[in-house]
Coordinates of C-alpha atoms in Angstrom, one line a residue:
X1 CA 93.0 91.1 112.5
X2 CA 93.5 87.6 114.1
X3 CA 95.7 86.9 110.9
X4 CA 97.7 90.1 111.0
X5 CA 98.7 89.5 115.1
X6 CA 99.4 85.8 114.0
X7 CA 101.8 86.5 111.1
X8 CA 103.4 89.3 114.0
X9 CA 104.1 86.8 116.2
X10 CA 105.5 84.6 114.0
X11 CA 107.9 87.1 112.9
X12 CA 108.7 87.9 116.7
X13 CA 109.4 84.6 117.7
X14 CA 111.5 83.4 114.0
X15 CA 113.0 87.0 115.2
X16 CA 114.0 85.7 118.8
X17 CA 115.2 81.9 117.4
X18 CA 117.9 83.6 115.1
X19 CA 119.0 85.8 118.2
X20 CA 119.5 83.1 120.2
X21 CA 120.8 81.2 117.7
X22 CA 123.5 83.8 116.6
X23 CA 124.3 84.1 120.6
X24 CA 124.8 80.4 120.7
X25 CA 127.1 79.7 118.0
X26 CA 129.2 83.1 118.7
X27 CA 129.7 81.1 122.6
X28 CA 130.4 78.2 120.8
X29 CA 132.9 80.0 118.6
X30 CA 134.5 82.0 121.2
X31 CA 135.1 78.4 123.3
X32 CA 137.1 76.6 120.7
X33 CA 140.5 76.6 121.6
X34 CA 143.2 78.7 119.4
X35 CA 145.4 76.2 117.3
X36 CA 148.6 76.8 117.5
X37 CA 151.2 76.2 114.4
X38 CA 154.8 77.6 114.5
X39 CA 156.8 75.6 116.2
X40 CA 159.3 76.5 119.6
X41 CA 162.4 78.3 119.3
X42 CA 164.8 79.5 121.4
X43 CA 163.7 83.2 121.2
X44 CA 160.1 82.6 121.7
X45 CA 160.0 80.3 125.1
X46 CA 160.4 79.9 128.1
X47 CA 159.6 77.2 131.1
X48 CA 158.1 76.7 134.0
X49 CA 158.9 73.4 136.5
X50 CA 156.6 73.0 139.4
X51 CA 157.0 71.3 142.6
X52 CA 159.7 69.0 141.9
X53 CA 160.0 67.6 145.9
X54 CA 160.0 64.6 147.3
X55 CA 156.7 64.5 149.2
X56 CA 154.9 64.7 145.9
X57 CA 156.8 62.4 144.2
X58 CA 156.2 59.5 146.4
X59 CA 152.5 59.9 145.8
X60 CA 153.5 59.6 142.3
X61 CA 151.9 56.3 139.7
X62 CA 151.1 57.6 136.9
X63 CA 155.0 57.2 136.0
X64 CA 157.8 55.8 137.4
X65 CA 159.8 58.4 139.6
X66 CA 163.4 57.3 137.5
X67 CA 161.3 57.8 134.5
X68 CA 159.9 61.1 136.0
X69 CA 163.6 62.1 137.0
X70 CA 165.0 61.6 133.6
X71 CA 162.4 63.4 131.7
X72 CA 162.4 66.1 134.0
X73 CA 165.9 66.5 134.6
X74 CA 166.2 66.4 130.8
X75 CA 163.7 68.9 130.2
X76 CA 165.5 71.3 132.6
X77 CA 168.7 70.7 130.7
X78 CA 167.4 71.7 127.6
X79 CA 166.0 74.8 128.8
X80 CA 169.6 75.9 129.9
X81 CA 171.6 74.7 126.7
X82 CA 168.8 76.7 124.7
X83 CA 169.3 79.8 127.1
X84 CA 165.6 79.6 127.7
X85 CA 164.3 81.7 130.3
X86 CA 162.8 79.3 133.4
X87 CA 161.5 79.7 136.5
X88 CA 161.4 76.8 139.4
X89 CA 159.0 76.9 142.0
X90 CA 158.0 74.8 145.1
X91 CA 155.4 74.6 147.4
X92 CA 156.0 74.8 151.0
X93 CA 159.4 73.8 150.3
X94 CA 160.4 73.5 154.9
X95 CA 157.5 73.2 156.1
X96 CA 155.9 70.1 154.0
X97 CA 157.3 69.1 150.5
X98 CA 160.8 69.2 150.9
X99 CA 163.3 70.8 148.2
X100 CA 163.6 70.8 144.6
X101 CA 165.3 67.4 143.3
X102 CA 168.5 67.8 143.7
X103 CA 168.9 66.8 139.7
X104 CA 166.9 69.4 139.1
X105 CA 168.9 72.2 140.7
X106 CA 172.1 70.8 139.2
X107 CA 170.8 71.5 135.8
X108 CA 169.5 74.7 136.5
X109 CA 172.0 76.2 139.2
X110 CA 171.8 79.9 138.3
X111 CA 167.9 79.8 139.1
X112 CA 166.6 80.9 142.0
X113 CA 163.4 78.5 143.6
X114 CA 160.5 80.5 144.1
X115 CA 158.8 78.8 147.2
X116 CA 155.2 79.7 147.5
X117 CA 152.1 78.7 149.2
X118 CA 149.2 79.1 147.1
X119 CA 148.5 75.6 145.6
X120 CA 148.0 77.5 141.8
X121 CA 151.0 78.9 141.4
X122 CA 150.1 81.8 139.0
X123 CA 148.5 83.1 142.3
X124 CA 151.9 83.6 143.7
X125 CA 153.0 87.7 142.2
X126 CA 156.8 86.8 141.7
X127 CA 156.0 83.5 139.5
X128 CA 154.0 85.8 137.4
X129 CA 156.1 88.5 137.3
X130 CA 159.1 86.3 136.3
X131 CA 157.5 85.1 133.5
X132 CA 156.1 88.2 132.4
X133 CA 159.4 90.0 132.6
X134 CA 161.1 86.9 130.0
X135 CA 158.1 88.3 127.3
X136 CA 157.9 84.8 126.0
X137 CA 154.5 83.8 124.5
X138 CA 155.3 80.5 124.0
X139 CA 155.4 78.8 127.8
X140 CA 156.5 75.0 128.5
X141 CA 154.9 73.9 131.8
X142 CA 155.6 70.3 133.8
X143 CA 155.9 69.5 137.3
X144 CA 154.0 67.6 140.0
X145 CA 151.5 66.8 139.9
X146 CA 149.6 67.7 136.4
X147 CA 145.8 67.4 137.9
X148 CA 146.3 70.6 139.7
X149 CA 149.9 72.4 140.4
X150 CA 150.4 71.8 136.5
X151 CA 147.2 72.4 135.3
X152 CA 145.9 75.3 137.3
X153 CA 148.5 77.5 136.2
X154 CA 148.3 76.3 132.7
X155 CA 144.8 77.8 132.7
X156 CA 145.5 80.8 134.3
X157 CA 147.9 81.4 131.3
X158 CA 146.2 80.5 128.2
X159 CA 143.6 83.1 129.6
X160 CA 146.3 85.6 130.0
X161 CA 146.8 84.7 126.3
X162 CA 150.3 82.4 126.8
X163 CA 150.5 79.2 124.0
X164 CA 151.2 76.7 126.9
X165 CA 152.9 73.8 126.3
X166 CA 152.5 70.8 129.0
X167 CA 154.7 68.0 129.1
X168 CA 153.3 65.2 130.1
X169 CA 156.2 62.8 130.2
X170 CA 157.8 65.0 132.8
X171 CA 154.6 65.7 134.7
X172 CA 152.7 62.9 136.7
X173 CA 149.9 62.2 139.3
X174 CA 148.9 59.9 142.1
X175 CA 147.3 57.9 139.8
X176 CA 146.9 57.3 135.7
X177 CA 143.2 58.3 135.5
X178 CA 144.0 61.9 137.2
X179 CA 147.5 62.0 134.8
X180 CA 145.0 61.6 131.9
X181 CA 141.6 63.3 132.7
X182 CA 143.8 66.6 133.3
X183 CA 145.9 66.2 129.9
X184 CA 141.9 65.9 128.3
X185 CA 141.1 69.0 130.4
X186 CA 144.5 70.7 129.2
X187 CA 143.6 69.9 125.7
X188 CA 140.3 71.1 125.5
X189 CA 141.4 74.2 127.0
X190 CA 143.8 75.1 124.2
X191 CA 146.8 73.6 125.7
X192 CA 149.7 71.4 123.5
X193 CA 150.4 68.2 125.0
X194 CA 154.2 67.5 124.1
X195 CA 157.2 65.1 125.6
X196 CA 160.3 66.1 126.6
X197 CA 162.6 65.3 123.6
X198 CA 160.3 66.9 120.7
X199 CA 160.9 70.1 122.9
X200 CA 164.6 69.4 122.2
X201 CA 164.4 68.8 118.7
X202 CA 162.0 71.6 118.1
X203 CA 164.2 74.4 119.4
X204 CA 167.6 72.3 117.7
X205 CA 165.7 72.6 114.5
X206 CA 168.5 72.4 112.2
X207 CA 171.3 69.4 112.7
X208 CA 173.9 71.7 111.2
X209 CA 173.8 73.9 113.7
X210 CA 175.0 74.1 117.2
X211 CA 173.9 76.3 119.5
X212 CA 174.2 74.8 122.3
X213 CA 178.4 73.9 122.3
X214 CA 177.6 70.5 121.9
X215 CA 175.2 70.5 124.7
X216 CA 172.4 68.4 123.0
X217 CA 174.4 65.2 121.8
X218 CA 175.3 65.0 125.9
X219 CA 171.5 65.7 126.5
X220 CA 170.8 62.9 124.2
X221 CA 173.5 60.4 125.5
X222 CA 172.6 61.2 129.4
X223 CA 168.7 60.8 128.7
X224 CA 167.5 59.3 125.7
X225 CA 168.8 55.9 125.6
X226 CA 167.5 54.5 122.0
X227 CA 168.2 57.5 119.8
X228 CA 171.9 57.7 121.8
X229 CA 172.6 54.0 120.9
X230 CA 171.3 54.5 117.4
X231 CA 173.5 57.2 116.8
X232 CA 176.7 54.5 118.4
X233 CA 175.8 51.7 116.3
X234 CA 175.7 54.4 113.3
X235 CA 179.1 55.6 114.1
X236 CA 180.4 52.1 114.5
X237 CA 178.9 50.3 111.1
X238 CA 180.3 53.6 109.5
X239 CA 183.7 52.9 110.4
X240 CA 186.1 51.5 107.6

């Protein structure tokens, strides 16, 4: 009798490990970020640039701000010449922060600032609606600063089931250790950490093609300085 309830309770309890077990590795499973493998394209993105204003950007050390401005402004450029959907948004724009740079508007002029005053700004209705309305999975996120006004809505979306895209040379922080602990964060999350340019060459895809009128060799000349004078110096030695 003693034997029988002893071989029960083994059963019960080998029973109860493999349960828990099975529970365990199906969390485990379930938390693993979704890898993500085609690439951008002009028909499946869109972007999102957050709180582009000068109170934030003096706060800024993670990068320089004419660093910042350049990727940034770049970034926004591309998203136009590609005919990408994009939203802008600040955060207490008049009463605090101050105004989208003024580079930033100039490449975007036919968008309309969403000013808001929730600090996540998938809180604020007509941020989400506007990118729900573009019905673009893929979404391209940078802004100031990335440890919270980038990230937070970055979350918000890979939940919603966006592939978010952060780009972290056009993004920044009061400090490196913030700019880096929220990339991590991002990351482990299911975010893709990207630069500016790759976004450019991504959606170009194919060099003979234009799509864009021409738009990306000014791109390149205006903001990225080494592959511009590469392509000079290749023009010149070709010369006869």
């Amino acid at each position: 009798m003693i034997n029988r309830f002893k071989k029960r309770a083994a059963i019960a309890l080998l029973a109860l490990f493999s349960f828990g077990a099975a529970i365990s590795n199906a969390a485990e499973s379930s938390a693993q970020p979704r890898p993500v493998y085609d690439q951008l394209t002009p028909e499946n993105s869109q972007l999102l640039l957050i709180d582009y204003q000068p109170q934030y950007a003096f706060a800024t050390q993670s990068i320089t701000i004419d660093a910042l401005l350049n990727n940034a402004t770049a970034l926004t450029k591309v998203a136009q010449a590609f005919k990408l959907p994009t939203v802008i948004t600040t955060i207490t724009a008049k009463a605090y922060a101050g105004p989208t740079f003024p580079q930033i508007q100039s490449a975007a002029p036919d968008v309309s600032v969403i000013d808001r005053t929730p600090i996540n700004a998938w809180a604020e209705p007509r941020v989400r609606d506007a990118l729900k309305k573009a019905g673009r999975k893929k979404l391209i996120i940078a802004g100031l600063w990335t440890n919270n006004c980038v990230m937070l809505p970055a979350l918000a979306a890979l939940k919603e089931g966006y592939e978010v895209y952060v780009v972290t040379d056009a993004s920044g922080d009061p400090d490196a250790a913030s700019h880096e602990r929220a990339v991590q964060r991002l990351v482990q999350a299911g975010a893709v950490p990207i630069t500016w340019l790759p976004v450019l060459l991504e959606l170009q895809a194919d060099w003979t093609r234009d799509v864009t009128n021409g738009q990306v060799g000014k791109i390149i000349n205006e903001h990225a300085g080494a592959m511009a004078t590469g392509a000079f110096y290749k023009q010149f030695v070709q010369k006869p």
